[in-house]
Short mmCIF file of C-alpha atoms and ligand atoms in Angstrom, two decimals:
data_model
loop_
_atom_site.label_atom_id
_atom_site.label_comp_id
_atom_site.label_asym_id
_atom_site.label_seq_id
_atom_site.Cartn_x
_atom_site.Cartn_y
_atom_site.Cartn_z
CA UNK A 359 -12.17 12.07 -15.67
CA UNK A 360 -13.18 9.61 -13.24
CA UNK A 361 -11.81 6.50 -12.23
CA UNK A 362 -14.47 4.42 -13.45
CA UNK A 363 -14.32 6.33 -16.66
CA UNK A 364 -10.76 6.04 -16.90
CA UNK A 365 -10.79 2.17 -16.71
CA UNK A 366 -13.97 1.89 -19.60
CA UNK A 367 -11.26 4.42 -21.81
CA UNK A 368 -8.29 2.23 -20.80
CA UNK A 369 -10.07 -0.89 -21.85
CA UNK A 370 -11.50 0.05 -24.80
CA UNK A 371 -14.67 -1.79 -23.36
CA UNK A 372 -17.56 -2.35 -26.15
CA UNK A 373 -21.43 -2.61 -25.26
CA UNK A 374 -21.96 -5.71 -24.40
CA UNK A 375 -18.77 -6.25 -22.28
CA UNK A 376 -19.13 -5.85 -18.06
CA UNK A 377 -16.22 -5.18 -15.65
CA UNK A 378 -16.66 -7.15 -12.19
CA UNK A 379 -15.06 -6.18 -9.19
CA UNK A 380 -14.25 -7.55 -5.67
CA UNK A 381 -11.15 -6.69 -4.57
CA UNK A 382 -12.23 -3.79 -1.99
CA UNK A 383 -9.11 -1.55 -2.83
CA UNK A 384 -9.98 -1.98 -6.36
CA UNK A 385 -14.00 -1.26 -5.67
CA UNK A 386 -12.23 1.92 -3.42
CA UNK A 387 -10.66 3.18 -6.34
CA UNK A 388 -13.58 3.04 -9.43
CA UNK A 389 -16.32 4.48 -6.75
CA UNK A 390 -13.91 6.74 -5.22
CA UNK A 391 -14.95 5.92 -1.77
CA UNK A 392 -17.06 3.19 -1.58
CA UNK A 393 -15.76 1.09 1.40
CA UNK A 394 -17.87 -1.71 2.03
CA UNK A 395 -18.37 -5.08 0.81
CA UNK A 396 -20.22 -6.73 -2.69
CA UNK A 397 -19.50 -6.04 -5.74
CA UNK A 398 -18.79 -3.32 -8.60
CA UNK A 399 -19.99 -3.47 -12.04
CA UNK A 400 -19.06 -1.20 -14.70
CA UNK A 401 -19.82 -0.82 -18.80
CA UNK A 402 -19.09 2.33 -21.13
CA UNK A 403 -22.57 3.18 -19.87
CA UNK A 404 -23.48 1.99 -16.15
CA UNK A 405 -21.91 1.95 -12.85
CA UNK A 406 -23.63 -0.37 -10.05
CA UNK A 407 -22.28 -1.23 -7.24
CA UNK A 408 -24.02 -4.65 -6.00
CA UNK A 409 -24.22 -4.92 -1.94
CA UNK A 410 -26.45 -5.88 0.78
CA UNK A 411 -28.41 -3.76 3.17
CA UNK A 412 -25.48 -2.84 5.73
CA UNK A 413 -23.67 -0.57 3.14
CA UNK A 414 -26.60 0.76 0.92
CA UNK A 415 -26.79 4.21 2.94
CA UNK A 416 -22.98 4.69 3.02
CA UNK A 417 -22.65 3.49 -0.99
CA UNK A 418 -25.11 6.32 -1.77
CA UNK A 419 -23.30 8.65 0.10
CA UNK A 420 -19.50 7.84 -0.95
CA UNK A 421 -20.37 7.18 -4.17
CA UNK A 422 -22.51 9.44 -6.02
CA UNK A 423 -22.77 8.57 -9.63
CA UNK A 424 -23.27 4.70 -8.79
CA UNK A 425 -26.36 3.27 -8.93
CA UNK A 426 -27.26 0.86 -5.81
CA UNK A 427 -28.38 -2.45 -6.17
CA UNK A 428 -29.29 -4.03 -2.64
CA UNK A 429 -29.13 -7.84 -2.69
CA UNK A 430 -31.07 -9.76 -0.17
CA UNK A 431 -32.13 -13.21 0.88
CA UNK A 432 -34.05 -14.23 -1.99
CA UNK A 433 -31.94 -12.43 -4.79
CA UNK A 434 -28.11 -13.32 -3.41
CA UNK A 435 -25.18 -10.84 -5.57
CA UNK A 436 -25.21 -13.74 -8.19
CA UNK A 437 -28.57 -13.69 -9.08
CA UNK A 438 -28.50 -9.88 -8.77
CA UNK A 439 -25.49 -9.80 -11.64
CA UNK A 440 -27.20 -12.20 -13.73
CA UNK A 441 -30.47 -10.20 -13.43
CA UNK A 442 -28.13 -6.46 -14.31
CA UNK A 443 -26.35 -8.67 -16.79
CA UNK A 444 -29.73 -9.48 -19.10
CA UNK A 445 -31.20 -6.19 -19.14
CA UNK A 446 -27.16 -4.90 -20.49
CA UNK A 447 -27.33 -8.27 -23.21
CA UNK A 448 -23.84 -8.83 -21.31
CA UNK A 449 -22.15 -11.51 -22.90
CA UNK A 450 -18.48 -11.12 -21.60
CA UNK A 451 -17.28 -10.11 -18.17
CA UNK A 452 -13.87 -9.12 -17.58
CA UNK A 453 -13.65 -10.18 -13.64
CA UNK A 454 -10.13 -10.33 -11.50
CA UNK A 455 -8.65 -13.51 -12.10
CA UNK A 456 -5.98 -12.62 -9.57
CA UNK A 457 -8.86 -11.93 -6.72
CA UNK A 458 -11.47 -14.01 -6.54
CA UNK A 459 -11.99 -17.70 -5.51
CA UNK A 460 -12.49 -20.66 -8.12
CA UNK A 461 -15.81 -21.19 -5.54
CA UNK A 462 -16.89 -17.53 -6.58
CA UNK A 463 -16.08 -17.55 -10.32
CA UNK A 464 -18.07 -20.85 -10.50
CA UNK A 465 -21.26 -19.18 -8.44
CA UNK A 466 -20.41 -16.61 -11.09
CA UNK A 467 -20.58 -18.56 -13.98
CA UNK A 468 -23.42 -20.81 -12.75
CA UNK A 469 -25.34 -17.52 -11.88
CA UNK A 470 -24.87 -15.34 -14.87
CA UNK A 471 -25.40 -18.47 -17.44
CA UNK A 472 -23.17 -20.11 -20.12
CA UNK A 473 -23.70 -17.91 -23.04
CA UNK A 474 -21.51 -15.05 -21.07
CA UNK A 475 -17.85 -15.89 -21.20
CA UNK A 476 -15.54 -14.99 -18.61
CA UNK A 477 -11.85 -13.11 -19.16
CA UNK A 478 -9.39 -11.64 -17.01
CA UNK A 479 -9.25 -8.26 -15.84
CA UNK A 480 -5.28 -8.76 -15.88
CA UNK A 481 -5.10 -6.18 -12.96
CA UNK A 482 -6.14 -3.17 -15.06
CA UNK A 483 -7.27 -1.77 -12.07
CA UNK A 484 -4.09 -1.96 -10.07
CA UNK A 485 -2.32 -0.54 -13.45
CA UNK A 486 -4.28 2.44 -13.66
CA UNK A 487 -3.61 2.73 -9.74
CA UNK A 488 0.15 3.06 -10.20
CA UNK A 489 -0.45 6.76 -11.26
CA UNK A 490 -2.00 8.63 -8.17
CA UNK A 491 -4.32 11.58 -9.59
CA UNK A 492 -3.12 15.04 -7.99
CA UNK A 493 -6.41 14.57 -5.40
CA UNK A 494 -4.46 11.05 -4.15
CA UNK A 495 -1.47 12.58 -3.78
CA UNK A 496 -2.79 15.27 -1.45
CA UNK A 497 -3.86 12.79 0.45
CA UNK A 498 -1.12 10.81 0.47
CA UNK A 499 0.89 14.21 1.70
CA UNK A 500 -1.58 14.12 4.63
CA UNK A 501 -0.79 10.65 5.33
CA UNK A 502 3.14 11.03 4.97
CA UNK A 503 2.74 14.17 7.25
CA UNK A 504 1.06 12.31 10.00
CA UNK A 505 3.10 9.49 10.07
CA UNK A 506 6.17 11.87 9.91
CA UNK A 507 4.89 14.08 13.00
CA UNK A 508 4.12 11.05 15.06
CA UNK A 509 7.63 10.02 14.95
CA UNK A 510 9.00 13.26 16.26
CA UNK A 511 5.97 12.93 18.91
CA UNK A 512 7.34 9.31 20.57
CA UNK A 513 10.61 10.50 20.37
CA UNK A 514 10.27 12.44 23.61
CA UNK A 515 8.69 8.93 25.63
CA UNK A 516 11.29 6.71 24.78
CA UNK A 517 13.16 5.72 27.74
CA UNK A 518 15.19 2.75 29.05
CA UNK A 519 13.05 0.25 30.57
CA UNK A 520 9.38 0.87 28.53
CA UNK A 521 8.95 -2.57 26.78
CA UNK A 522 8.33 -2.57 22.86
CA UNK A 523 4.68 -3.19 23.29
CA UNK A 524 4.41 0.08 24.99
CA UNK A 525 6.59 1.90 22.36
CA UNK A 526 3.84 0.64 19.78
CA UNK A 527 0.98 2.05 21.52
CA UNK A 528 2.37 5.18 22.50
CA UNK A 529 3.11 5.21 18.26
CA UNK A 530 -0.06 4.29 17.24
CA UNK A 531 -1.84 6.49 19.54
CA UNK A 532 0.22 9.63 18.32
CA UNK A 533 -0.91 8.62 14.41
CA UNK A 534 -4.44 8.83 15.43
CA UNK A 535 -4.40 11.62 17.66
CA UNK A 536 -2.90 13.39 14.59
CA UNK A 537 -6.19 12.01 12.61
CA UNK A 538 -5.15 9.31 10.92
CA UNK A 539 -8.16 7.18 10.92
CA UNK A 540 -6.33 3.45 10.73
CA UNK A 541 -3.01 2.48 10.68
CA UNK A 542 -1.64 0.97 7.24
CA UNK A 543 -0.15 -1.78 8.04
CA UNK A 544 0.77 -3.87 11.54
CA UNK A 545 3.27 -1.48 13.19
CA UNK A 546 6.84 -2.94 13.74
CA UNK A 547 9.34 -2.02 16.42
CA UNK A 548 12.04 -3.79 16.60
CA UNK A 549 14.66 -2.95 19.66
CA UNK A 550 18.44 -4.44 20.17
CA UNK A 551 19.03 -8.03 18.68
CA UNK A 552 15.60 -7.91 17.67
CA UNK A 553 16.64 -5.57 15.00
CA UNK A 554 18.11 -8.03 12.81
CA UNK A 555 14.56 -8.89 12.24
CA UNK A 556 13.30 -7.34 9.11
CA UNK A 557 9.70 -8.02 9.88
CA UNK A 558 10.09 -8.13 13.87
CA UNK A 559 6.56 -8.35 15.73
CA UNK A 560 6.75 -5.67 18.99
CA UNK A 561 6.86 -7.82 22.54
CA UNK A 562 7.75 -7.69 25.65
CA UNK A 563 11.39 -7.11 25.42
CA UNK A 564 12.48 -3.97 27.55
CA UNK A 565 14.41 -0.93 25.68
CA UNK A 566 17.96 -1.11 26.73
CA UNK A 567 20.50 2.04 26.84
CA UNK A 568 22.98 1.25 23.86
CA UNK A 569 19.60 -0.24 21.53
CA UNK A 570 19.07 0.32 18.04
CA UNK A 571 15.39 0.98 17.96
CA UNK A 572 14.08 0.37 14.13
CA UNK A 573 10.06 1.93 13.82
CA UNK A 574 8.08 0.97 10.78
CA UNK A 575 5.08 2.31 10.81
CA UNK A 576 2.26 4.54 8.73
CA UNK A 577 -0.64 6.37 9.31
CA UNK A 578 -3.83 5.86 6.74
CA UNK A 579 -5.76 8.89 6.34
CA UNK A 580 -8.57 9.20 3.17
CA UNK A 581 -8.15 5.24 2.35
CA UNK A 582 -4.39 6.06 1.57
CA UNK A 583 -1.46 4.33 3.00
CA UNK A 584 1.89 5.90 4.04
CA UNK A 585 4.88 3.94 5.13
CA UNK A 586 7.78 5.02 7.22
CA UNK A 587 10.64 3.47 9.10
CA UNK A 588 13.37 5.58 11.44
CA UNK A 589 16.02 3.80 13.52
CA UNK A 590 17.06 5.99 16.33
CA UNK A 591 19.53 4.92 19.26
CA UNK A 592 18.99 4.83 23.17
CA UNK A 593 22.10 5.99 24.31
CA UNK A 594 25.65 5.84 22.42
CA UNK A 595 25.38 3.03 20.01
CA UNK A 596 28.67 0.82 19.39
CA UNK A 597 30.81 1.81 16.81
CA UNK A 598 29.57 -1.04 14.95
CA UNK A 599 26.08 -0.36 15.09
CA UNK A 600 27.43 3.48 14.33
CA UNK A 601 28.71 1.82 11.18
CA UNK A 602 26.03 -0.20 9.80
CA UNK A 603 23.79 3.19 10.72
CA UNK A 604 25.61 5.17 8.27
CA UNK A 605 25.97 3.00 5.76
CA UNK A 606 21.85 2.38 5.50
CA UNK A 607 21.65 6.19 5.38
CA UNK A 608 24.23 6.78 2.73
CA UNK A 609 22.18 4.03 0.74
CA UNK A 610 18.75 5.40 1.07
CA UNK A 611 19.86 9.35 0.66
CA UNK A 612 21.74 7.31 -2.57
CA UNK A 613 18.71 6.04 -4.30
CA UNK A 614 16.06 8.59 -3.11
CA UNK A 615 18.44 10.74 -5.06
CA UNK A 616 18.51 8.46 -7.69
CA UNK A 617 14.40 8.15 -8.08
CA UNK A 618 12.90 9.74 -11.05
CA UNK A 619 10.56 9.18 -14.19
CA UNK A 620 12.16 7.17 -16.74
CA UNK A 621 14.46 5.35 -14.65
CA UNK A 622 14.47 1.39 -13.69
CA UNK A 623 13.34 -0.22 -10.98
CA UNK A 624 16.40 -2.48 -10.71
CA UNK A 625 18.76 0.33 -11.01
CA UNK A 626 17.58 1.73 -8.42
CA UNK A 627 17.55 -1.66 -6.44
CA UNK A 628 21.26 -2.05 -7.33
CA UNK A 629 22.78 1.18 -6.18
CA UNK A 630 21.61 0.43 -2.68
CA UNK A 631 22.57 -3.63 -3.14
CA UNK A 632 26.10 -2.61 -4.69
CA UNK A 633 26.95 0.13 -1.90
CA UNK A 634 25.92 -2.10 0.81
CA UNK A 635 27.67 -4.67 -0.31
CA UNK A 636 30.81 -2.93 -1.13
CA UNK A 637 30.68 -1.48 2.78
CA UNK A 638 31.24 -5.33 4.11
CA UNK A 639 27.33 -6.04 4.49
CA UNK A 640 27.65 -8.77 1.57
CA UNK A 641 24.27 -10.95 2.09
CA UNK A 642 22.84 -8.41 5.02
CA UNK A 643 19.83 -6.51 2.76
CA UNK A 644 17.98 -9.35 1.77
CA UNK A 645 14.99 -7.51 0.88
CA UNK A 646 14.16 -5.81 -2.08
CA UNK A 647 14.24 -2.10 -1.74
CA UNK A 648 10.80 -0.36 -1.71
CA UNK A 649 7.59 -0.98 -3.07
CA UNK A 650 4.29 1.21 -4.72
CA UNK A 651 2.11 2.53 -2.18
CA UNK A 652 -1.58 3.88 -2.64
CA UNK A 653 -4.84 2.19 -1.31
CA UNK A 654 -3.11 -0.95 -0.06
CA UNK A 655 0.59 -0.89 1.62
CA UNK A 656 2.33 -3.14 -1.14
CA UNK A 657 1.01 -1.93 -4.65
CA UNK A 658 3.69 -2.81 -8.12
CA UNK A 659 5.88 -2.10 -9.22
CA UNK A 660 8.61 -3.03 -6.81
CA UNK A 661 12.45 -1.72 -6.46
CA UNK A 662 13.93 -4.90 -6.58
CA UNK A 663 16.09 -7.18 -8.26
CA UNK A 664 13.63 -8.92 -10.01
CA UNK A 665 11.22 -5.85 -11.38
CA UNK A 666 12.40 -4.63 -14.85
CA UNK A 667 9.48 -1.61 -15.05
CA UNK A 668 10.19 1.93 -15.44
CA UNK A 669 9.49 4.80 -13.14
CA UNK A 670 6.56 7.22 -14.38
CA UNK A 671 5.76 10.45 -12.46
CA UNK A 672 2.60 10.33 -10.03
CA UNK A 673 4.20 6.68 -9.14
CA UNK A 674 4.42 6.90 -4.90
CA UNK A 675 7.17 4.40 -4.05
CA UNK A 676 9.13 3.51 -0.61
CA UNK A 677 12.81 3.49 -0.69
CA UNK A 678 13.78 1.07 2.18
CA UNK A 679 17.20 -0.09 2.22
CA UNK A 680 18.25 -2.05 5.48
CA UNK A 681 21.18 -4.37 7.33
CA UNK A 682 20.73 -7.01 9.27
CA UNK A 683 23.16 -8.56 11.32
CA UNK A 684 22.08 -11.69 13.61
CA UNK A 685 22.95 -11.02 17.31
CA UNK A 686 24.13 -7.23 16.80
CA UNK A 687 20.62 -5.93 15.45
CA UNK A 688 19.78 -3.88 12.48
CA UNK A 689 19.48 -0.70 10.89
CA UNK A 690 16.40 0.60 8.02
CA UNK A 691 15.17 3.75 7.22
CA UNK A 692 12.51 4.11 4.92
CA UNK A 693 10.63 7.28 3.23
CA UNK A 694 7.66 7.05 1.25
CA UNK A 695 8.57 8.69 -1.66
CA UNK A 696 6.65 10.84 -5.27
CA UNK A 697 8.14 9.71 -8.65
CA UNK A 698 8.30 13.24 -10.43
CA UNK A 699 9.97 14.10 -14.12
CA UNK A 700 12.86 15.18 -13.37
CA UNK A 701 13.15 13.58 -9.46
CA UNK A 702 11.19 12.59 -6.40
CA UNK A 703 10.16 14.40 -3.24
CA UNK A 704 9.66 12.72 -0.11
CA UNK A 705 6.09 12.31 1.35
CA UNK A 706 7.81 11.32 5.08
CA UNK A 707 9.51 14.12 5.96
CA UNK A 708 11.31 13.32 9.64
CA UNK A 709 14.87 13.60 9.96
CA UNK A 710 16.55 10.35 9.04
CA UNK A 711 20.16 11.96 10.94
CA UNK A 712 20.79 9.11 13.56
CA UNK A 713 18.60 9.78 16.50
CA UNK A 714 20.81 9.31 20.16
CA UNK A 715 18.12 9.57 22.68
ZN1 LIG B 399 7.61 0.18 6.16
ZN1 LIG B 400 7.61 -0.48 3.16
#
């Protein structure tokens, strides 16, 4: 079954009833490949993708199945919809609610006419996303694999002195000379003091022997993210830093062990909140453990304290647990991580043993 298919099933759609699309990740997923901008539009029996003449060639290519509608200076994507919409005798489209602009419903609206009443998608697409297919998760192996090789690559050009700037390229280089065609997210290093930073952005501070160095990173390969992060140490870290090292690991070897169909996403949260906390880090993890991964880095549901949902197999979820301590540094380590029946298997397979370069 396809994914468009899947979604018409999942919504029970009737004739008369059009899904709109314009989140690209979302347009991604139903064409299974399309990458380029406009529009997707779906019913039990058609599958258009709206777009202008920069993507036509690639839209036939990436997505066979869809037909191609190019829009153009006289007939704009509204007047294109409206136009697809009367020869269908659409008179509801479901459209993401959670997406678009107010300005783009109402071109929407104003295009398509009043007689076709507008209702939320409610994310459908994202929910049907949560389960990767067995195709996605190959790909998301390739992804975890390059991401995981890169790491050991760098390991062997870190030295005292390189600035974090040049740790980051000589990263992201190693992800694409691997073939990962983009990175998934901004890559963060975060060296020393900077390490207390959860979300540190790589500068010009120089690597120092006795630094934590925290790498979060991923490759994207196939329009799928992976997401790792390793902290290794330049040189004998303090006993301190030794510490707050093993603690993090203990945590995230806890809760990856812990991951599996059926179970809650707070639960999970907890284990690594409650150990943490009961090693003298009270008030040090104050992010919420992992999150969904697929076509875009941050995908629901979410191990944290606030997400109730329950683990299904085919879910791909990071386990992230991390301390923070303001003028010492920090510690995370991070695997991207397949929800199966009975367990979970890493997709980021480099050691997570502390690193002493
Ligand atoms: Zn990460
Ligand atoms: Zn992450």
């Amino acid at each position: 079954m396809t994914a468009s298919e899947r979604l018409v099933e999942y919504l029970h759609l009737t004739v008369n009833t059009a899904v709109v699309v314009h989140d690209p990740a979302n347009m991604f997923y139903l064409t299974e490949g399309y990458r380029g901008e406009g529009l997707v539009y779906l019913t039990a029996e058609r599958r258009v993708i709206i777009t202008d003449f920069r993507y036509t060639e690639a839209a036939e290519k990436d997505a066979p199945g869809f037909e191609i509608v190019m829009t153009d200076k006289d007939h704009p994507a509204g007047k294109r919809l409206a136009e697809i919409c009367q020869q269908d005798e659409i008179n509801e489209i479901r459209f993401e609610s959670n997406y678009i602009s107010v300005d783009e419903l109402e071109r929407m609206r104003t295009a398509v006419g009043e007689e076709v009443s507008f209702v939320p998608l409610k994310k459908a697409p994202q929910l049907l996303r949560q389960i990767k297919t067995p195709a996605e998760i190959v790909t998301m192996r390739k992804a975890g694999a390059i991401t995981s090789e890169a790491f050991e690559a760098v390991l062997g050009k870190i030295r005292v002195g390189m600035t974090e700037l040049e740790l980051r390229l000589e990263l992201e280089s190693a992800m694409y000379r691997l073939g990962a065609e983009a990175l998934a997210f901004h890559t963060i290093i975060a060296s020393g003091v900077n390490g207390s930073l959860p979300h540190a952005v790589p500068g010009a501070r120089k690597l120092q022997k006795g630094d934590m160095i925290t790498m979060d990173f991923g490759a994207k390969v196939g329009g799928y993210c992976s997401d790792m992060t390793r902290t290794v140490a330049l040189g004998e870290p303090s006993p301190e830093m030794r510490k707050v090292y093993n603690t993090v690991f203990r945590a995230q070897a806890m809760c990856e062990a812990a991951l599996a169909a059926g179970k809650n996403c707070f639960d999970i949260d907890k284990i690594a909140r409650d150990y943490i906390d009961s090693q003298g880090y009270v008030g040090r993890f104050g992010h919420g453990l992992g999150h969904c991964v697929g076509i875009d880095i941050h995908e629901d549901p979410r191990l944290s304290a606030s997400c109730h949902d329950v683990l299904k197999a085919g879910m791909v979820i990071t386990v992230e647990p991390g301390v923070y301590i303001p003028g010492l540094g920090g510690v995370r380590i991070e695997n991207t991580c397949l929800v199966k029946e009975n367990g979970s298997e890493p997709l980021t397979t480099a050691r997570k043993e502390l690193v002493v370069l």
